[in-house]
Coordinates of C-alpha atoms in Angstrom, one line a residue:
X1 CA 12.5 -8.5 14.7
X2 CA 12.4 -6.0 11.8
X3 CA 11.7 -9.0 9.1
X4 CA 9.0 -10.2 11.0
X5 CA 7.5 -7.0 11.6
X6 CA 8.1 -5.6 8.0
X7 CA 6.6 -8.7 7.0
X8 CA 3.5 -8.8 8.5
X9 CA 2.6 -4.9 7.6
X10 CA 3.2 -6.0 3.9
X11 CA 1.1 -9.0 4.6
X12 CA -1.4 -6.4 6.4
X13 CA -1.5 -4.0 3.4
X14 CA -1.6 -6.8 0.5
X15 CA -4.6 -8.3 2.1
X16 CA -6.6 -4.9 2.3
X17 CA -5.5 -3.9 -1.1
X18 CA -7.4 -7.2 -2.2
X19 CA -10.3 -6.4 -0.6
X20 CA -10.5 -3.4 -1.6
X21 CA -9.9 -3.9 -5.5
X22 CA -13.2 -6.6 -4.7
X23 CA -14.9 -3.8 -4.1
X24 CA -14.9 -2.3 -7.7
X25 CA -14.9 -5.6 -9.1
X26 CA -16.5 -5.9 -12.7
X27 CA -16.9 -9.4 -12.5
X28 CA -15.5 -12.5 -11.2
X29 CA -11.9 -12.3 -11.2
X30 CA -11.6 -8.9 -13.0
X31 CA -11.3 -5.3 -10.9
X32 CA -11.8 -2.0 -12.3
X33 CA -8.6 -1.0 -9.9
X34 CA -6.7 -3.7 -8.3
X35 CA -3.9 -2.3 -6.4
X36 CA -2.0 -5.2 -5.1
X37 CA 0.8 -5.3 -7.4
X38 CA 1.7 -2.1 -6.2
X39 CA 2.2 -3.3 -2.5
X40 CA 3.8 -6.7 -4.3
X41 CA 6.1 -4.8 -6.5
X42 CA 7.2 -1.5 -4.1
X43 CA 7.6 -3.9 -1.1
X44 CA 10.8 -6.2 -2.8
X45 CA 11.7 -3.1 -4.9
X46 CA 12.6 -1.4 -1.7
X47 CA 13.4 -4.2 0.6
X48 CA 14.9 -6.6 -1.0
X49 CA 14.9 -10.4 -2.6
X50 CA 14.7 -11.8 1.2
X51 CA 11.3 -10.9 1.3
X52 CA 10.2 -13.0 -1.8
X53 CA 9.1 -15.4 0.2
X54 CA 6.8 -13.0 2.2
X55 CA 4.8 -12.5 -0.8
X56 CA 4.7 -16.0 -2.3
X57 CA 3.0 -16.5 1.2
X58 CA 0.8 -13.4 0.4
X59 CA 0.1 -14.5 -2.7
X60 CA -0.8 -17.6 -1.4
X61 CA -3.2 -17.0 1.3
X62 CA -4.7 -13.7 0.3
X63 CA -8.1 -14.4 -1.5
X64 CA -11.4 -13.4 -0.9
X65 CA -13.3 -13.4 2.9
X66 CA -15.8 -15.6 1.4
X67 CA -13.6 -18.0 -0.3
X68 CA -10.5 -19.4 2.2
X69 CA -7.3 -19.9 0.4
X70 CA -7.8 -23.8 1.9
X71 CA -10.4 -24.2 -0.7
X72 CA -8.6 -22.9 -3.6
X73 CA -8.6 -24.7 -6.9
X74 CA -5.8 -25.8 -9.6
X75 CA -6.9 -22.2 -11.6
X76 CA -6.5 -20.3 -8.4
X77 CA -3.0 -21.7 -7.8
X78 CA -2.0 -21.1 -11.2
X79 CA -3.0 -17.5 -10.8
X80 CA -1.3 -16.8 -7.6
X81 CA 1.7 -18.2 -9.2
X82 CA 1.5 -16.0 -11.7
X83 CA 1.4 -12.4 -10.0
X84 CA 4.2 -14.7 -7.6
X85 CA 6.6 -14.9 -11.0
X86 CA 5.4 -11.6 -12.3
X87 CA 5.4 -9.3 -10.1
X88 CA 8.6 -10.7 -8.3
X89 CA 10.4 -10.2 -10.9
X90 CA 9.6 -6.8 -11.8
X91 CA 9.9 -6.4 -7.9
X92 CA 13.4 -7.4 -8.5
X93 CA 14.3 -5.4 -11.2
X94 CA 13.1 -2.3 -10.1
X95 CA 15.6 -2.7 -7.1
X96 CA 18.1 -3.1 -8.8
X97 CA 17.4 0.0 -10.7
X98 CA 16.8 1.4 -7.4
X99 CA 20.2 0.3 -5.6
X100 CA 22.3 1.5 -9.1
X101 CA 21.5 5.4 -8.2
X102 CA 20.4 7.7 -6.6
X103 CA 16.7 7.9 -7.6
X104 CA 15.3 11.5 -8.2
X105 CA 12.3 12.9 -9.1
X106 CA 13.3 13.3 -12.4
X107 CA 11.1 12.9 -16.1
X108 CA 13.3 9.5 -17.1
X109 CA 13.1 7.4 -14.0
X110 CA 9.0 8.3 -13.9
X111 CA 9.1 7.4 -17.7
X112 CA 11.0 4.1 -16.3
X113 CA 8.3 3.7 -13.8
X114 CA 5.5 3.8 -16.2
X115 CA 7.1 1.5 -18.7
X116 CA 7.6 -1.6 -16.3
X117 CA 4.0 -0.8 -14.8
X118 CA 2.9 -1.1 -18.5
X119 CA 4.7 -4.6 -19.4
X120 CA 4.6 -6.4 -15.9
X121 CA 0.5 -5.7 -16.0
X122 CA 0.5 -6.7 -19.5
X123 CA 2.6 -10.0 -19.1
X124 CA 0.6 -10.9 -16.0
X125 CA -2.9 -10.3 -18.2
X126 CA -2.0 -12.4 -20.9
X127 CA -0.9 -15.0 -18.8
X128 CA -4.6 -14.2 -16.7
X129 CA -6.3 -14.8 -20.0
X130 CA -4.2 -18.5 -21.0
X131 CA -5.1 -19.4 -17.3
X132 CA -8.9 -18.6 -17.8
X133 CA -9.1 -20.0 -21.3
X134 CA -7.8 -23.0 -20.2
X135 CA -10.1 -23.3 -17.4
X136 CA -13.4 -22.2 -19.6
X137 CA -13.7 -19.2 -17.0
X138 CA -15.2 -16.8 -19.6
X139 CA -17.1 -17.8 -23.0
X140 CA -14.5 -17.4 -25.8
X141 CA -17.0 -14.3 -27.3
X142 CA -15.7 -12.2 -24.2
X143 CA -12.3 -13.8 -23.2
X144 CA -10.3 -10.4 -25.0
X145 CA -12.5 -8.1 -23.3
X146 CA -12.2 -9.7 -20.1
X147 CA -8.4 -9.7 -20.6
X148 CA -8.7 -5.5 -21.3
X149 CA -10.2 -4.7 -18.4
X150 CA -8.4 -7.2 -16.3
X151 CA -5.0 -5.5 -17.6
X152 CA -6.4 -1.8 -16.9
X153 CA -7.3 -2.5 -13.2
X154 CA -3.6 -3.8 -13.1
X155 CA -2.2 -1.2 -14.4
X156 CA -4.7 1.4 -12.9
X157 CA -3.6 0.2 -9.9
X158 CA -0.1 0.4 -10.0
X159 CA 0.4 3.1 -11.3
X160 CA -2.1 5.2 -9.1
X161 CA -1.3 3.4 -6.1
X162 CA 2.7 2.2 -6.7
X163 CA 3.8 6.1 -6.5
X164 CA 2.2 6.4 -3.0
X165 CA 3.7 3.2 -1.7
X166 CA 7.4 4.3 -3.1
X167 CA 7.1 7.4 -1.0
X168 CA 5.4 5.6 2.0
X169 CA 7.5 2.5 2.1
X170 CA 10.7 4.5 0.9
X171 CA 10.6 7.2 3.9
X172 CA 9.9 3.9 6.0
X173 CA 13.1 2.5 5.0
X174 CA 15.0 5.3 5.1
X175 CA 14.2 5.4 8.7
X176 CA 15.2 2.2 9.1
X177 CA 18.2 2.6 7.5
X178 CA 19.5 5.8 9.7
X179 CA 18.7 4.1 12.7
X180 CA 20.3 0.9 12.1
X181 CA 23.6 2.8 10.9
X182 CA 23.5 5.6 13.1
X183 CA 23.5 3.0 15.8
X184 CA 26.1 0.8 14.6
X185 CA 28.7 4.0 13.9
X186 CA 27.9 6.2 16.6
X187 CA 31.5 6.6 17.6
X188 CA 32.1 7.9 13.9
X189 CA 32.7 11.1 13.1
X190 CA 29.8 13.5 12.6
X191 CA 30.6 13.6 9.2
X192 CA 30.0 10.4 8.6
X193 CA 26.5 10.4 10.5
X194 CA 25.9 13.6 8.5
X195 CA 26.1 11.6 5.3
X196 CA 24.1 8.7 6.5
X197 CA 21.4 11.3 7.6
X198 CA 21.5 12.9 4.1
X199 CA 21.8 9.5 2.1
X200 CA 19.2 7.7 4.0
X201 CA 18.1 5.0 1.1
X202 CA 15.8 4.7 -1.6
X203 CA 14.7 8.1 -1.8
X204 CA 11.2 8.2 -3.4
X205 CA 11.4 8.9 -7.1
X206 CA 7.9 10.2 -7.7

């Protein structure tokens, strides 16, 4: 029950982040703020490989309210599999980081924080700028400008928006996490549901 219901607010919030970045879009395909990857990457950072498959689903149907994912082309396919492999992996990676230590709010794991914002949204835009080369999405005059702006609305957006969804989605599972545990080990001693109270998981790092 909590996978499905987990599932379905990540598939909530991905879908209105989209929209959203559509809003300040600068041109097809390219947003001035696009703040998916941040729901993408903070989701499996804190929850977990198991939940891959809730954003390759995400991934998959999310597109535009005037466009259906059932009419998707070959470029758009390519493209969702791209944030798919991107930002799973750096999904991934950042939870392991996460389940390693205790995560503070401390100078280096910010530092960390910016540094993987900076190469996933860079990895994913040069891969965004092959994909629409390829496809003759953008004259070649403006392809490296496209791919600029398309990598600072990636980045802009998770690094504005990723912070907020650690703390949100981290006091969410910590909740989770007490509950679950509390209620399993209730006739533990108090000092062990003392420690589970104070551990919780994943504190927020920003």
């Amino acid at each position: 029950m909590t996978y499905l219901r987990n599932s379905l607010c990540f598939l909530i919030l991905y879908w209105l982040a989209f929209q959203f970045a559509g809003l300040v879009g600068i041109s097809q395909h390219v947003s001035a703020f696009y703040p998916s990857p941040a729901v993408s990457i903070t989701f499996i950072a804190i929850f977990g490989i198991r939940y891959l498959p809730v954003f390759a689903i995400g991934a998959l149907i999310t597109t535009p309210i005037d466009a259906p994912f059932w009419l998707n082309g070959a470029m758009d396919y390519w493209m969702q599999l791209r944030q798919f492999a991107v930002y799973g992996i750096t999904g991934l990676i950042l939870n392991r980081y996460f389940s390693e230590k205790i995560i503070t709010r401390s100078t280096a794991n910010i530092f960390f924080f910016i540094f993987v914002a900076l190469i996933s949204t860079l990895i994913s835009s040069l891969l965004a700028r092959e994909i629409f080369q390829y496809y003759k999405v953008f004259p070649k005059e403006i392809i490296n400008n496209v791919f600029a702006s398309f990598w600072v609305g990636d980045f802009a957006g998770l690094i504005i928006f990723g912070p907020l969804m650690v703390m949100v989605m981290g006091n969410w599972h910590r909740n989770l996490f007490k509950r679950r545990h509390l209620r399993q080990h209730r006739h533990q001693p108090a000092s062990y549901r003392k420690w589970v109270c104070a551990r919780g998981c994943l504190p927020a790092f920003w």
